[in-house]
Structures are given as structure tokens and as C-alpha cells.
XYZ file of C-alpha atoms in Angstrom:
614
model
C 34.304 -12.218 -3.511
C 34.470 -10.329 -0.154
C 36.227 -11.780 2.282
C 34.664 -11.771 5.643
C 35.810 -8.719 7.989
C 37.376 -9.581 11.421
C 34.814 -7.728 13.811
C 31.261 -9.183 12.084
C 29.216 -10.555 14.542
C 28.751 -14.248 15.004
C 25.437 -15.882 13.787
C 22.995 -16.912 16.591
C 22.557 -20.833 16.914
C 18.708 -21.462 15.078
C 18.895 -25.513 15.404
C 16.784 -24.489 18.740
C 13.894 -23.279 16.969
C 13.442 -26.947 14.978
C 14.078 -28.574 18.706
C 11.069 -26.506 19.734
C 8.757 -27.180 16.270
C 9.445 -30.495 16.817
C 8.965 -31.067 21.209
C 5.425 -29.075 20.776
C 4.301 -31.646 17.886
C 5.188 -34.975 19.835
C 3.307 -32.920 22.940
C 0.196 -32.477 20.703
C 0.406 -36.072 19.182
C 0.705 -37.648 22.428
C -2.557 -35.712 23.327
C -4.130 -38.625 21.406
C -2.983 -41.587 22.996
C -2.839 -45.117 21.442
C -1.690 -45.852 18.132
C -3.039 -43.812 15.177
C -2.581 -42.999 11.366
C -1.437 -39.276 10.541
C -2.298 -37.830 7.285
C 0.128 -35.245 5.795
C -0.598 -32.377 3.474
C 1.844 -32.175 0.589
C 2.776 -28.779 1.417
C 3.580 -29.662 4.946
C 5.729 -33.205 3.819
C 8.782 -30.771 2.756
C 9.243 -28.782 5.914
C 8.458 -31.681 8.333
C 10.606 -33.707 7.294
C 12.956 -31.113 8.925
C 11.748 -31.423 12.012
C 10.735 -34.328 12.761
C 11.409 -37.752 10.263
C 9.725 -41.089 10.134
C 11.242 -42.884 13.287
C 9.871 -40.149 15.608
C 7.015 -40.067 14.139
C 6.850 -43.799 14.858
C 8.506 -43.741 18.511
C 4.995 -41.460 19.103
C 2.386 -44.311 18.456
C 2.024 -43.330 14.887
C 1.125 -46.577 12.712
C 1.142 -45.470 9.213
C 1.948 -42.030 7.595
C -0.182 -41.016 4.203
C -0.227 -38.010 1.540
C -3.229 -36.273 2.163
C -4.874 -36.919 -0.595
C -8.542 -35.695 -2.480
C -9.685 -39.187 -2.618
C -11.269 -42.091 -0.428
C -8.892 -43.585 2.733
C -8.424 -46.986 3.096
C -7.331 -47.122 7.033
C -8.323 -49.533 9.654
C -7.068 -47.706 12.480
C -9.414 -46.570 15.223
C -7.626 -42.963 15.610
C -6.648 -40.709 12.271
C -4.665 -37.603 13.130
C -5.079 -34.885 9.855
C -1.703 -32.381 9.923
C -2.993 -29.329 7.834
C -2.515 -25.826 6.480
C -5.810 -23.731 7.517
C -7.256 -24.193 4.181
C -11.503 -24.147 3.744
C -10.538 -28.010 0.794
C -8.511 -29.684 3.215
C -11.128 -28.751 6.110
C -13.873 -30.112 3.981
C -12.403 -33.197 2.659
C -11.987 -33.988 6.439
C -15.252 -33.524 7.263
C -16.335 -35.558 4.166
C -14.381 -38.475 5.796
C -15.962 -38.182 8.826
C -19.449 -37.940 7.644
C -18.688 -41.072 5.423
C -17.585 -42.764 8.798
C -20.628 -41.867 10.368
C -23.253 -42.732 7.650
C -21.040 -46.788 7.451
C -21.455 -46.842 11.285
C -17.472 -46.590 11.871
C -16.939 -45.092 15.414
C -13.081 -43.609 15.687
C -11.755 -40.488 17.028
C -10.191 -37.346 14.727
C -7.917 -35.053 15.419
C -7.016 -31.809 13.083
C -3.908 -29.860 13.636
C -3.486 -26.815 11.985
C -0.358 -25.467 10.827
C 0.881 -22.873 11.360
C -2.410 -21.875 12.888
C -6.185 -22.084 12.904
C -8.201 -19.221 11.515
C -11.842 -18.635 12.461
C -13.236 -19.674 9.223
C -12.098 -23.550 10.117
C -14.658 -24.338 12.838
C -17.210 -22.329 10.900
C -16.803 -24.954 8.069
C -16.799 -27.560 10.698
C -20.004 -26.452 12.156
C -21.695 -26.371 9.112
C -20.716 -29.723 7.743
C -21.986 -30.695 11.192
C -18.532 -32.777 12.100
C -17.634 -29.817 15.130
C -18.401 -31.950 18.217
C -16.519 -34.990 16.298
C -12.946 -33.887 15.823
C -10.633 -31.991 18.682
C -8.457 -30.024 16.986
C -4.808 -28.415 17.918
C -2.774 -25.790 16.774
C 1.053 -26.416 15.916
C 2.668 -23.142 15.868
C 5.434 -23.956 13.261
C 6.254 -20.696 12.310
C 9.498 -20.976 11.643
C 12.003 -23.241 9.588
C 15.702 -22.432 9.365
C 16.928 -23.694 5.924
C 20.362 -22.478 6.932
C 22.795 -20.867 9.204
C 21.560 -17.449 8.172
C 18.120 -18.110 6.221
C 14.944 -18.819 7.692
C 11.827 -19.697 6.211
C 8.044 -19.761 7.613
C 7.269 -21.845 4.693
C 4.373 -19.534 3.391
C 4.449 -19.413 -0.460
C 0.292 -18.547 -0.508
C 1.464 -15.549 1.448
C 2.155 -13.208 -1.485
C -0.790 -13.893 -3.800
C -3.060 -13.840 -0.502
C -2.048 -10.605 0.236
C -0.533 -8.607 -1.993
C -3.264 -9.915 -5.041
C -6.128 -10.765 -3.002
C -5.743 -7.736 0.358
C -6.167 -10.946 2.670
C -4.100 -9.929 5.612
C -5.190 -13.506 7.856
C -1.024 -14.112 7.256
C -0.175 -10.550 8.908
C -0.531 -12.260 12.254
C 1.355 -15.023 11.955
C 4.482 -13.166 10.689
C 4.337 -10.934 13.876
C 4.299 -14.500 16.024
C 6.769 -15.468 14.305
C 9.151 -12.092 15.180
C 7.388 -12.182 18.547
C 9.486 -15.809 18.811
C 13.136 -15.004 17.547
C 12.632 -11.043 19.709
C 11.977 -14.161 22.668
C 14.913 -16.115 22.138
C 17.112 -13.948 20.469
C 16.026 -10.589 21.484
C 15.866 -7.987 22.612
C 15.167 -6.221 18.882
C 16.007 -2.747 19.927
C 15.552 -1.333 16.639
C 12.886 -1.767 13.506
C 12.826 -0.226 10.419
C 10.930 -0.908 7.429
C 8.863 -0.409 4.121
C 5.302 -1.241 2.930
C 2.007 -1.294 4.490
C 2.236 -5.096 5.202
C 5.736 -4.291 7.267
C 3.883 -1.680 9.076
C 1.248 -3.753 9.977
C 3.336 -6.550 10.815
C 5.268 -4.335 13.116
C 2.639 -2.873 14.395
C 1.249 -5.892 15.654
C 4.643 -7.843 16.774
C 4.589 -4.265 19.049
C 1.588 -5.185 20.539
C 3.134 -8.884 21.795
C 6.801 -7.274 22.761
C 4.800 -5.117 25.356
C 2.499 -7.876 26.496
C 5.689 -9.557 27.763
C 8.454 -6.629 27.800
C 9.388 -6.785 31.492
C 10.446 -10.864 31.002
C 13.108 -9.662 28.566
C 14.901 -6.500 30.017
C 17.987 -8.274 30.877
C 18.106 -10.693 28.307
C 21.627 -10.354 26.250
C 20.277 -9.583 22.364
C 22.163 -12.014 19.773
C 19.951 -9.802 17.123
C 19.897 -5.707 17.445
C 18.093 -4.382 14.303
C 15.221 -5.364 11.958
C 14.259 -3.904 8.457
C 11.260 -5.627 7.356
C 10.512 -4.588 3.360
C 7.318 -5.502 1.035
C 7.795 -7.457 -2.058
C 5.580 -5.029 -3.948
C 8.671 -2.570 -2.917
C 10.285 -4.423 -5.484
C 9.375 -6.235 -8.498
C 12.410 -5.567 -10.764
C 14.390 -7.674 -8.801
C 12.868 -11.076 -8.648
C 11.909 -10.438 -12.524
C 15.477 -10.786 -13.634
C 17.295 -13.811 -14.715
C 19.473 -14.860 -11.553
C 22.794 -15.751 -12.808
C 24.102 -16.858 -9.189
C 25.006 -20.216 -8.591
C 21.886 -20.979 -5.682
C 19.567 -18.824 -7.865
C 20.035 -20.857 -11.143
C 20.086 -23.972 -9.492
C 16.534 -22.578 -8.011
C 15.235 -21.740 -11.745
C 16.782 -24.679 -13.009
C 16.251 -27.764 -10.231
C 13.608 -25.722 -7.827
C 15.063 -25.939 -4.216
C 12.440 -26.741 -1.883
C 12.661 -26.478 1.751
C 16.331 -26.446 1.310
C 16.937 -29.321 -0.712
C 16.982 -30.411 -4.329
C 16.595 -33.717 -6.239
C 19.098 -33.868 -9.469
C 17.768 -36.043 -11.876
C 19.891 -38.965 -14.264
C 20.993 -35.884 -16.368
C 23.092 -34.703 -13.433
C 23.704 -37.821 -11.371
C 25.185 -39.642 -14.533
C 22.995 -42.697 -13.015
C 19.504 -44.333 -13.300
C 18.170 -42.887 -10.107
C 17.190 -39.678 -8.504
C 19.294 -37.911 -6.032
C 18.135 -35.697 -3.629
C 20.882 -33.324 -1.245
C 20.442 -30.464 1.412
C 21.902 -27.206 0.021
C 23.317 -25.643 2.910
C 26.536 -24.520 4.245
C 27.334 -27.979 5.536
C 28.172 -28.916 2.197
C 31.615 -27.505 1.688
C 31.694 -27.363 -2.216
C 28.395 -25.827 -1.695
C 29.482 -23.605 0.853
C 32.231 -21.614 -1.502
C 29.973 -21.662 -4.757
C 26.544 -20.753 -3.941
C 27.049 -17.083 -4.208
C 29.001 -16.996 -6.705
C 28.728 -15.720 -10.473
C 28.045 -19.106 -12.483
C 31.101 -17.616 -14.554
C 33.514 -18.194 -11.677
C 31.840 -21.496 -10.806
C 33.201 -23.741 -13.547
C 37.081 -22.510 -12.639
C 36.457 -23.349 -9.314
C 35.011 -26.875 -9.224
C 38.040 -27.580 -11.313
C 40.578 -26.241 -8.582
C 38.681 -28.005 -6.309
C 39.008 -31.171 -8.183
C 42.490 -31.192 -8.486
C 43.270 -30.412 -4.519
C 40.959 -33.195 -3.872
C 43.630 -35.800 -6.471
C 46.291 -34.007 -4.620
C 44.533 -35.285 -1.197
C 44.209 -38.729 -2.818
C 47.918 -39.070 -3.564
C 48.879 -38.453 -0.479
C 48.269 -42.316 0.224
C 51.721 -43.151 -2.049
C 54.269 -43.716 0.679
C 52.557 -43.953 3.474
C 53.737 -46.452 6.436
C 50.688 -48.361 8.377
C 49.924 -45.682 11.121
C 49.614 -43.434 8.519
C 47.574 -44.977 6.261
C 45.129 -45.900 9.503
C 45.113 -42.027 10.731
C 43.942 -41.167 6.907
C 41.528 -44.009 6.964
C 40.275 -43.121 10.215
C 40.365 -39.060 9.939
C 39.961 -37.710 6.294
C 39.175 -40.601 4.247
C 35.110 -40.165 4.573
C 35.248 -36.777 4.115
C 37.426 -36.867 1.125
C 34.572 -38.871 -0.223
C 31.996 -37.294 0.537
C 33.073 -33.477 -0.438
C 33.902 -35.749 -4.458
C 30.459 -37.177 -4.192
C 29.254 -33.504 -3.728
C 31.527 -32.098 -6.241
C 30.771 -34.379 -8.933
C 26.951 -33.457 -8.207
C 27.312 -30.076 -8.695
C 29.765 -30.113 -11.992
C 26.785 -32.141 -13.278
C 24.465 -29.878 -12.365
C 26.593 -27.053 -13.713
C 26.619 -29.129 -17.407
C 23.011 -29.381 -17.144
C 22.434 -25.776 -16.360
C 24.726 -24.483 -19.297
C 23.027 -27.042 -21.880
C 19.837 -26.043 -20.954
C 20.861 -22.045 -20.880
C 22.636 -21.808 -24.275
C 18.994 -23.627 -25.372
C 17.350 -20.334 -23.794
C 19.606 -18.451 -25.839
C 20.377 -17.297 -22.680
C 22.860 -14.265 -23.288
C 20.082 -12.699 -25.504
C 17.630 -12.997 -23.303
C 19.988 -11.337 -20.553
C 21.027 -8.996 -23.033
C 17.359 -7.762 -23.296
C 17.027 -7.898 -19.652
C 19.913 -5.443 -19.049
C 18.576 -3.071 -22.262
C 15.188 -2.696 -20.214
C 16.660 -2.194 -17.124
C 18.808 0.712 -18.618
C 16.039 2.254 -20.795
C 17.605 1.320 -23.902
C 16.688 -0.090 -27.164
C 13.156 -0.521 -26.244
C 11.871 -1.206 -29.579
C 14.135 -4.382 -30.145
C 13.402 -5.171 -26.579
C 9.578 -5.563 -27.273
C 10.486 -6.800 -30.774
C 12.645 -9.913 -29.082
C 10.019 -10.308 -26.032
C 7.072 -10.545 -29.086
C 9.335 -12.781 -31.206
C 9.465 -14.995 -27.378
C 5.773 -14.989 -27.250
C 5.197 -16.158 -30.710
C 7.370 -18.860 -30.536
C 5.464 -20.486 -27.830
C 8.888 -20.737 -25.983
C 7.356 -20.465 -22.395
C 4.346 -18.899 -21.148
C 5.548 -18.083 -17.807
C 9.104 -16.771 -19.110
C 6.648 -14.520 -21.812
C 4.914 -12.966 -18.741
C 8.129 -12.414 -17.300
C 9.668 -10.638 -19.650
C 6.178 -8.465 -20.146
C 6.496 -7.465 -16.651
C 9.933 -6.684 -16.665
C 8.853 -4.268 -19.481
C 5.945 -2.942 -17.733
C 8.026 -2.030 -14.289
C 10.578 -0.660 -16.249
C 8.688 1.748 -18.510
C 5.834 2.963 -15.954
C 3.397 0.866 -17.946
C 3.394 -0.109 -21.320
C 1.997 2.149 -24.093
C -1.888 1.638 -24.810
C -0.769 0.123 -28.445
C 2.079 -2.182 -27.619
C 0.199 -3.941 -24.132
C -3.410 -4.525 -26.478
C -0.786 -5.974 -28.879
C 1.449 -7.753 -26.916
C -1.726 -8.942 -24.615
C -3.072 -10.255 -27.851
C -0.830 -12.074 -29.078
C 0.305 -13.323 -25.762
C -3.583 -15.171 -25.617
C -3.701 -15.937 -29.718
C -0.298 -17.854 -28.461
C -0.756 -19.449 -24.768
C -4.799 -19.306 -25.031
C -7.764 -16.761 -23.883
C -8.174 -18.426 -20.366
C -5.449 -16.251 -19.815
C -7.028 -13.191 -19.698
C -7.677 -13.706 -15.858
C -4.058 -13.943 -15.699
C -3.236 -10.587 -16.962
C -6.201 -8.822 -14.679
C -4.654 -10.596 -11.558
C -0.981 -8.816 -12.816
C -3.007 -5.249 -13.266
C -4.106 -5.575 -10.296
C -0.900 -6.081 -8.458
C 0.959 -3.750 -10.513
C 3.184 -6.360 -12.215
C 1.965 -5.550 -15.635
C -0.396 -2.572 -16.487
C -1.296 -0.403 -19.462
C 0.312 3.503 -19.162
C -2.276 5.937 -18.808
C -1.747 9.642 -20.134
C -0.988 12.087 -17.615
C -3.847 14.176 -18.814
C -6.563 11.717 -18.205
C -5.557 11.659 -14.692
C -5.025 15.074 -14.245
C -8.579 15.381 -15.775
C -9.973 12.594 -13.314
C -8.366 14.344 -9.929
C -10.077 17.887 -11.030
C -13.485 16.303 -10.884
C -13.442 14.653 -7.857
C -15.865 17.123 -6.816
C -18.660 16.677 -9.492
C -18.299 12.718 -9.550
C -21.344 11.721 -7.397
C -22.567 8.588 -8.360
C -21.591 5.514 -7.361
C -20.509 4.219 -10.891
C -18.705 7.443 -11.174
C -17.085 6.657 -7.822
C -16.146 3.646 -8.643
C -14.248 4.504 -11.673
C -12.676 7.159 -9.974
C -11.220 4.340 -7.573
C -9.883 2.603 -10.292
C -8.041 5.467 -11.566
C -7.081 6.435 -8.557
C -5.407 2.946 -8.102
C -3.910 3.013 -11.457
C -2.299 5.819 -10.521
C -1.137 4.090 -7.120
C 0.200 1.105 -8.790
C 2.065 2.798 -11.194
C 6.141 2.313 -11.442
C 8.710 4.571 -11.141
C 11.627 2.486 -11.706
C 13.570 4.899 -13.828
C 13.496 7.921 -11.449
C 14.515 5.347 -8.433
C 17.383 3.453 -10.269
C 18.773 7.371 -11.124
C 18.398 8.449 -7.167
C 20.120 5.250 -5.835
C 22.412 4.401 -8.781
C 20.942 0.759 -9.188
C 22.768 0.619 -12.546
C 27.024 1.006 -12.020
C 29.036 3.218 -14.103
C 31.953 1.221 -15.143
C 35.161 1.908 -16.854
C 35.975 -1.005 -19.207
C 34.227 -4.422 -18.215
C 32.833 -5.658 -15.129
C 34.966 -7.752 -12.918
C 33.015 -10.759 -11.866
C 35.891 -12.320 -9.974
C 36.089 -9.404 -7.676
C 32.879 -7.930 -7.559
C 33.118 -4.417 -6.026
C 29.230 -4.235 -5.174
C 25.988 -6.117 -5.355
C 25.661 -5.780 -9.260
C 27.799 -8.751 -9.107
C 24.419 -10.747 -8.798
C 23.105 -9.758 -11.790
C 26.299 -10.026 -14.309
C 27.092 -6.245 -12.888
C 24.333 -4.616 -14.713
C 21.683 -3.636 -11.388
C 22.147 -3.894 -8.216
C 18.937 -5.213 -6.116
C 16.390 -2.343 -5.194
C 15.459 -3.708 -1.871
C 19.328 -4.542 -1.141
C 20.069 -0.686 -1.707
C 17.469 0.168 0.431
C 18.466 -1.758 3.090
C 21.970 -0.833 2.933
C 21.353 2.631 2.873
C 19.346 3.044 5.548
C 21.521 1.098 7.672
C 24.358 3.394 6.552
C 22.233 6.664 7.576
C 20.547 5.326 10.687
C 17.281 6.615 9.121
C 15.165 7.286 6.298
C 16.904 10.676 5.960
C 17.717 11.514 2.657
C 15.832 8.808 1.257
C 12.415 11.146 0.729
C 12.089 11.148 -2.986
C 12.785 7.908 -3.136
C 10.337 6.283 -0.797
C 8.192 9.202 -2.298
C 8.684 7.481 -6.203
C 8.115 4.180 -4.443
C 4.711 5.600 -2.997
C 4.743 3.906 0.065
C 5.036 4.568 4.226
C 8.259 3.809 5.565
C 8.632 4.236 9.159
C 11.425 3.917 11.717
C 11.038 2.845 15.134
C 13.045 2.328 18.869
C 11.347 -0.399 20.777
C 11.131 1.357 24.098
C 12.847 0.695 27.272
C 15.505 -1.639 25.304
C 19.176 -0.811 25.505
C 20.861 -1.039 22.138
C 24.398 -2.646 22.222
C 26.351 -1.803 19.148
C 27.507 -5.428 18.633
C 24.215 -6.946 18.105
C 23.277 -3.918 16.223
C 25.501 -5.165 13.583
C 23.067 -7.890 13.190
C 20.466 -7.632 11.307
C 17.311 -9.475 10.719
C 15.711 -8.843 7.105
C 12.199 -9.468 7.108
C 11.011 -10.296 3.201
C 6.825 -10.168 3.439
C 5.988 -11.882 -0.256
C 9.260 -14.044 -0.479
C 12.964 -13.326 -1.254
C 15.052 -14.704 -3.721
C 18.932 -16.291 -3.862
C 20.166 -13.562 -5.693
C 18.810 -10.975 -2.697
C 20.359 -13.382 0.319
C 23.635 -13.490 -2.155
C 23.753 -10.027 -2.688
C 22.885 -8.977 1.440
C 25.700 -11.799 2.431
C 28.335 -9.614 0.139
C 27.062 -6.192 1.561
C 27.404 -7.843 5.241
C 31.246 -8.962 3.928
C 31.698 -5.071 3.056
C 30.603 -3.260 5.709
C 31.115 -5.706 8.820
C 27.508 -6.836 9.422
C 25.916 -10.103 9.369
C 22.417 -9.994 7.822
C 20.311 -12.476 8.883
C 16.927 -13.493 6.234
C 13.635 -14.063 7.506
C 10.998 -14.749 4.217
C 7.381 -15.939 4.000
C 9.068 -17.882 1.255
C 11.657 -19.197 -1.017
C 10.857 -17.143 -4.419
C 11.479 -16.612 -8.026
C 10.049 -15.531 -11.048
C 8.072 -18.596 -12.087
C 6.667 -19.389 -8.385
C 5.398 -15.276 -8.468
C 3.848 -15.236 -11.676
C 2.439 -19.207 -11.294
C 0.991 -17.776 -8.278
C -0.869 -15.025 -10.292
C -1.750 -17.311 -13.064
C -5.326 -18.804 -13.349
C -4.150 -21.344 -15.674
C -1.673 -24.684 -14.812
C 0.968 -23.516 -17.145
């Protein structure tokens, strides 16, 4: 691995942004006064917990804490408090509580705070379920949730599907709060570039709020110089592929959420459930996560035996000694072998449940579609997947992966595949696979001729059925891949003599066994390395989207913060992305700082897409 260069930047200090989530929610609970009972939503349990645990909750006059839950309450208090996501159910089941207070005769007051925000369509449903002169409600603008010294998370998974499946852009705002924020506290931004119509939007917006307040930050010092924000749609290939480094399997594997995990008795070695933060405090942790999982094994071993070397340092010790060890090193010691024990467990249960997989096929089919080779076995193993029932999610994946790939799959194979995907997993997923078309994760290939045919009569096409088909060709056409021309322009897949060297990884293929290095990683990088887009025309030309470049006015750009840079990931980012941008930051001297709607993978993209609990 990279060792970190001498003149990269230090990593502003983002514990103040959970000091601020957390002072603006005790403000808006203490707008209630008097004790009360505050109802959580699920989704919202994870990330405050963060913030903000039980005891402060409780120094703040809150009685009892509940799951938010689609069934009756059972509360005697005379004040409820509902923390929510702006969702139309939650908003509803609230106002079914209320109602049901009403109709019993029980007189209490309700308050509704919305997280991250409120959106107009809240106190319409409200109004109509005639509860709107009942409740007071509040806005908590948690917008953002650093999971670690460089990652931060705004905790949106609903973001992608929303958007780039559905065209709702109601999230577009939010993100450009949320830049507005760190450009407060850590700006100046001097500096934006970026990829997608969602970045430009976002940008475009966040723009709007920098000027609002521009003259208040002039002569503020910037900790953060540059920021590339980059669609997920920009790349699919990426979070398709099996991740193979340490964080990223333990994500497929365990699913990290909000920064932790809970290893079960197969890991633990006990009865019980344990669950840990993953983060950088944890030293084992700390020198694994982005590492190959072939290198990991080696290393927990090393580690083991410094720690008995540690240990036996005790022999022949006088008192004073032995009560500096005690004193200094002893709880550490034992807490870096609790930690290591966790993770060679979880390292056992990750290889017993890959070599199940038959995990190096699978990868080897991966790295065959990725190259453009062997295509028929490729299908042949990916049908073989499907009719085996193995998973249905892990079927789709590997369809898409085929689809991005190839431009489409041929009209026989996808009516084939597509068949036997539903004879196999059931028909009610033939929602599923028009949500994919539509987002360009898995589509049929449509000849060139058709098209050509179709864009010659635009002309004669009059009718509004005509017109409509000629939309849906049209956006065919836009959705369609060009993976194999784009890999070729930015050499995504190394040339190596011999065999890849995992141990010392040379670039960012390292993430995925050496066989591809990220798209949106290569982007990033080389724009950074140009300063611009130029050069890059054919590419963001195959890609089919605006890319834009842009100097915040009136800011003065100091070269060290422009070392900094803040990746913006609209759609969610994956491990094997962060791993991959923390080795390019090692290479070239910058520290890359990750901003994501979300946490992702392949199984929380396509679950998202699927119409079906799979």
C-alpha cells in the first residue's frame, strides 16, 4: 500500500458538525417543555444514535423513547414528540394517532420534526387529514453525519431510487444545504467541478446560497479548496462488481450501517451479538480496511504475534514497572486483541461463506465481462446462476453487469435470460426489470438501424402516440452504455506483465483484484491532474452527459487547501471507491475527502429497484 506523502494536507476536524446536529435538536426539544415521549423512525435510530444517545435524550425531559411503529401506541404521557423522515406513511400514521386521540376525548399536545427537512407535501397531508392546527411541527436540519475522519454521510439511501428511477429531484435541495454548511465552516470552496445533471443542479443551487452570504466568508481561511461532485448513473460498472476490499466485503457480508456492524455467534465465537464502530479509531481496523482481503489474513497474524510479544514483556518486570504497564498500555493491549480477534473471525466467516459463492468463478466471470471476453460462457455461467435459484439479487447483478458491459444485451439472450430469470425468482418481477430499463442498469440492445430509421422521421411523426414512441427511443438511445469505448480511452483495465502485485498495488485496480480500476475514480483523478475537462471530450461525450467546471467568484484559491478535495457521490458511493480515492490521495499528495447521499453496494442498489422483498 501507499504510504502517505509528507506534504498532504491535514484533514479538517468534522466532530463539530455532530456538536451542531445534536445542540439544534435539544433546542427544538426543549421547545416543548415538560416531560414527553419521542417516537423514532427506524431509519433515523442508526444515525441518532450518533449524535445524541439515550442519557441526553433523557437530561431533555424525554420520558420514554419508542420505534415508530405502524401499529396502535400505548403512552400515557400528555406530550408525544414524532422524529421523522418527510415521508406522506409516517405523516399519516401520525395523523391517524391524533384523530384516534381526538375521537377517545384524549387532549395532549404533538409535535413532528422532520428530518432532514419538511417538504410541502407534509402539511398538505396534514390539512387534509384535518390534524394541521393540532401538531407544531420543526425542522431538524441533520444533513450531515461524519462516519469517519474522512467520510461523511447525509444518511439518504431513498436518494438514488428517488431520483435517478423516479426524476424526483425534492433531495437536490438538501444536498446543496448540506455543501452550503461544510463551504460555511470549512470554506471557502474556491473551486467545483463535476459530472451529471443532478451535480449540476446541485451546484447550481449551493451557488445560489454561497452568494446569498459570500461577503461573511471572504476572509475565512479554507480547510477545503476543491469539489468534484459526480452522478452515480456516471457509473454503474463500479458498484456492480464484487468488492474484494476488506471494508467492502465486510459491507456485502455483515452490512455496515451508519458506521457500525453487529458480528453475529459465527464471528464472536460466543452466544451473543456484538456490535463495533468501524472507523479509524480502531487500530486493527485502521491498517486493514483498505486492504486486498488477500493481504488481510498475513497481517492479522503479524499483528497477533507483536501483540504476544507486548504480553511477554511482563516476565521480569520489577513493581514500578509492572504498575506503569498496568497503568499505560495494559487496556489498550486489550482492547486492540478484543478487536483483532473480531475481525480474524469475521475474516473466517467471510472466506467460508465466499468459497460457498464459488467465489473465484464468479470473479472470474466478472473480470471476463469487464474485458469483453468469453461472453458466451459468461452468459452461460450467469444463466446456470439464475437457474440454480442461488440469489435473486446476485442474478440481477450479474445481468446488469452484462448489460453495462455489452451496450445492452442482444434481443435473444435478455427475452431469454429475462425469462428464465421470472420462471426462477417469480413473474412479480417483471416490475423489477422495467424499473432497471428505465435507469439504464439493464436494457435490451437495439439495432443501429432502427434508430437511425426513428431520427430520420422525426419530421413525419405527428401524433401523439407516434411522439411518444419516439421519446422512448429517443431515451433508449440516451440510456445506452458505452463502457467498452470508455474503459479503452481511460485504460480502466491495466496491462500487466506477469501477475498483479496485490501487496504493492501500483494503482487503483488494486480494489478490484487488479483487473479495473473505478470509472468515477479515473475521472476524478484525471481531471484533477489536468485542471479541467480538457482532453476528456470523447469521454464525457461516450458517457453522454454535461460536465461543467466552475471558479466560485471573488474567492482566492490557496494551493494547500486545493489539495483537498471534497468528492461529492449523488446516488451513494461504495468502500471500494473511498479505498481506491484514499490510495490515489497517497500517490499524488492529496487528501480526498467523501461526501455520499449514502453508504452503497450492489444489493442496497438493485433492492432499491426491486418491487419485490427479495
Amino acid at each position: 500500500m501507499a504510504s502517505e506523502r509528507l506534504d498532504a494536507p491535514e484533514l479538517p476536524d468534522f466532530t463539530i458538525l455532530k456538536r451542531l446536529a445534536r445542540d439544534q435538536l435539544i433546542y427544538i426539544l426543549e421547545q416543548l417543555p415538560g416531560k414527553k415521549d419521542l417516537f423514532i423512525e427506524p431509519d433515523l435510530m442508526s444515525p441518532l444514535d450518533r449524535i445524541a444517545n439515550v442519557s441526553i435524550l433523557k437530561q431533555h425531559e424525554i420520558d420514554k423513547l419508542y420505534k415508530l411503529e405502524n401499529k396502535p401506541i400505548y403512552s400515557n404521557a400528555d406530550q408525544l414528540c414524532f422524529l421523522i423522515r418527510p415521508r406522506v406513511k409516517h405523516v399519516k400514521y401520525i395523523a391517524s394517532i391524533v384523530n384516534a386521540d381526538k375521537k377517545a376525548g384524549v387532549s395532549r399536545k404533538y409535535k413532528i420534526i422532520f428530518s432532514p427537512q419538511k417538504f410541502y407535501t407534509c402539511d398538505m397531508i396534514l390539512e387534509q387529514e384535518g390534524i394541521y392546527g393540532d401538531v407544531t411541527t420543526d425542522e431538524w436540519f441533520f444533513y450531515l453525519l461524519p462516519l469517519d475522519d474522512d467520510i461523511i454521510s447525509m444518511e439518504l439511501p431513498e436518494f438514488y431510487r428517488d431520483y435517478f428511477l423516479e426524476g424526483d429531484q425534492r433531495w437536490i435541495g438538501t444536498v446543496a444545504k448540506a455543501l452550503d454548511l461544510l463551504d460555511s465552516i470549512f470554506g471557502p470552496i474556491s473551486k467545483a467541478y463535476g459530472i451529471g445533471k443532478c451535480a449540476r443542479m446541485s451546484y447550481e443551487l449551493w451557488k445560489e446560497l454561497v452568494e446569498d452570504y459570500e461577503t461573511d466568508r471572504k476572509d475565512r481561511r479554507p480547510a477545503v479548496g476543491t469539489a468534484f461532485l459526480i452522478d452515480r448513473d456516471v457509473d454503474y460498472v463500479t458498484p456492480l462488481c464484487s468488492q474484494v476490499v476488506y471494508e467492502g466485503l465486510v459491507d456485502d457480508i455483515f452490512r455496515i450501517k451508519c458506521g457500525s456492524v453487529e458480528f453475529g455467534p459465527e464471528v464472536t465465537s460466543s452466544d451473543k451479538n456484538i456490535k463495533i464502530l468501524l472507523n479509524s479509531q480502531d487500530k486493527v481496523f485502521g491498517e486493514i480496511r483498505n486492504e486486498h482481503f488477500s493481504n488481510v489474513f498475513s497481517f492479522l497474524s503479524q499483528k497477533a504475534r507483536n501483540l504476544q510479544t507486548q504480553y511477554d514483556k511482563r516476565r521480569g518486570m520489577d513493581i514500578n514497572q509492572m504498575k506503569t504497564f498496568v497503568s499505560q498500555e495494559l487496556k489498550g493491549l486489550k482492547q486492540e486483541h478484543r478487536m483483532l480477534s473480531l475481525h480474524i473471525g469475521a475474516c473466517e466467516s467471510i472466506m467460508k461463506k465466499k468459497t460457498k459463492q464459488d467465489f473465484q468463478e464468479l470473479l472470474k466471470t466478472e473480470h471476463s465481462l469487464l474485458e469483453g471476453f468469453d461472453i458466451r460462457e459468461s452468459i452461460s455461467l450467469i444463466e446456470e446462476h439464475i437457474n440454480r435459484q442461488v440469489s435473486p439479487i446476485e442474478s440481477l447483478r450479474l445481468l446488469c453487469l452484462l448489460s453495462i458491459t455489452e451496450n445492452g444485451i442482444i434481443t435473444k439472450d435478455y427475452r431469454s435470460l429475462k425469462t428464465q430469470y421470472l420462471q426462477s425468482y417469480g413473474p412479480e418481477h417483471l416490475l423489477t426489470f422495467s424499473n432497471l430499463k428505465r435507469s439504464g442498469l439493464l436494457t435490451e440492445q437495439v439495432s443501429g438501424e432502427t434508430l437511425t430509421a426513428v431520427e430520420s422521421r422525426v419530421s413525419k411523426l405527428v401524433t401523439d402516440k407516434a411522439a411518444g414512441k419516439l421519446t422512448d427511443a429517443f431515451s433508449s438511445l440516451a440510456k445506452k452504455s458505452h463502457f467498452r469505448g470508455i474503459s479503452k480511452k481511460l485504460g480502466l483495465i491495466p496491462r500487466v506483465d506477469g501477475e498483479y502485485d496485490l501487496r504493492i498495488p501500483k494503482d487503483m485496480a488494486y480494489v478490484f483484484s487488479g483487473a479495473y480500476i473505478p470509472l468515477s475514480c479515473k475521472i476524478i483523478e484525471q481531471v484533477l491532474m489536468r485542471k479541467s475537462w480538457a482532453g476528456l471530450e470523447e469521454v464525457t461525450r461516450l458517457l453522454n452527459t454535461n460536465e461543467f467546471s466552475e471558479q466560485f467568484s471573488d474567492r482566492s484559491s490557496q494551493s494547500e487547501s486545493q489539495r483537498t478535495v471534497l468528492v461529492v457521490f449523488l446516488g451513494g458511493c461504495t468502500f471500494s471507491e473511498i479505498s481506491a480515492l484514499r490510495f490515489l490521495g497517497k500517490e499524488i499528495g492529496y487528501k480526498f475527502i467523501i461526501l455520499t447521499t449514502s453508504i452503497t453496494n450492489s444489493a442496497r442498489m438493485l433492492e432499491s429497484m426491486t418491487e419485490t422483498k427479495s
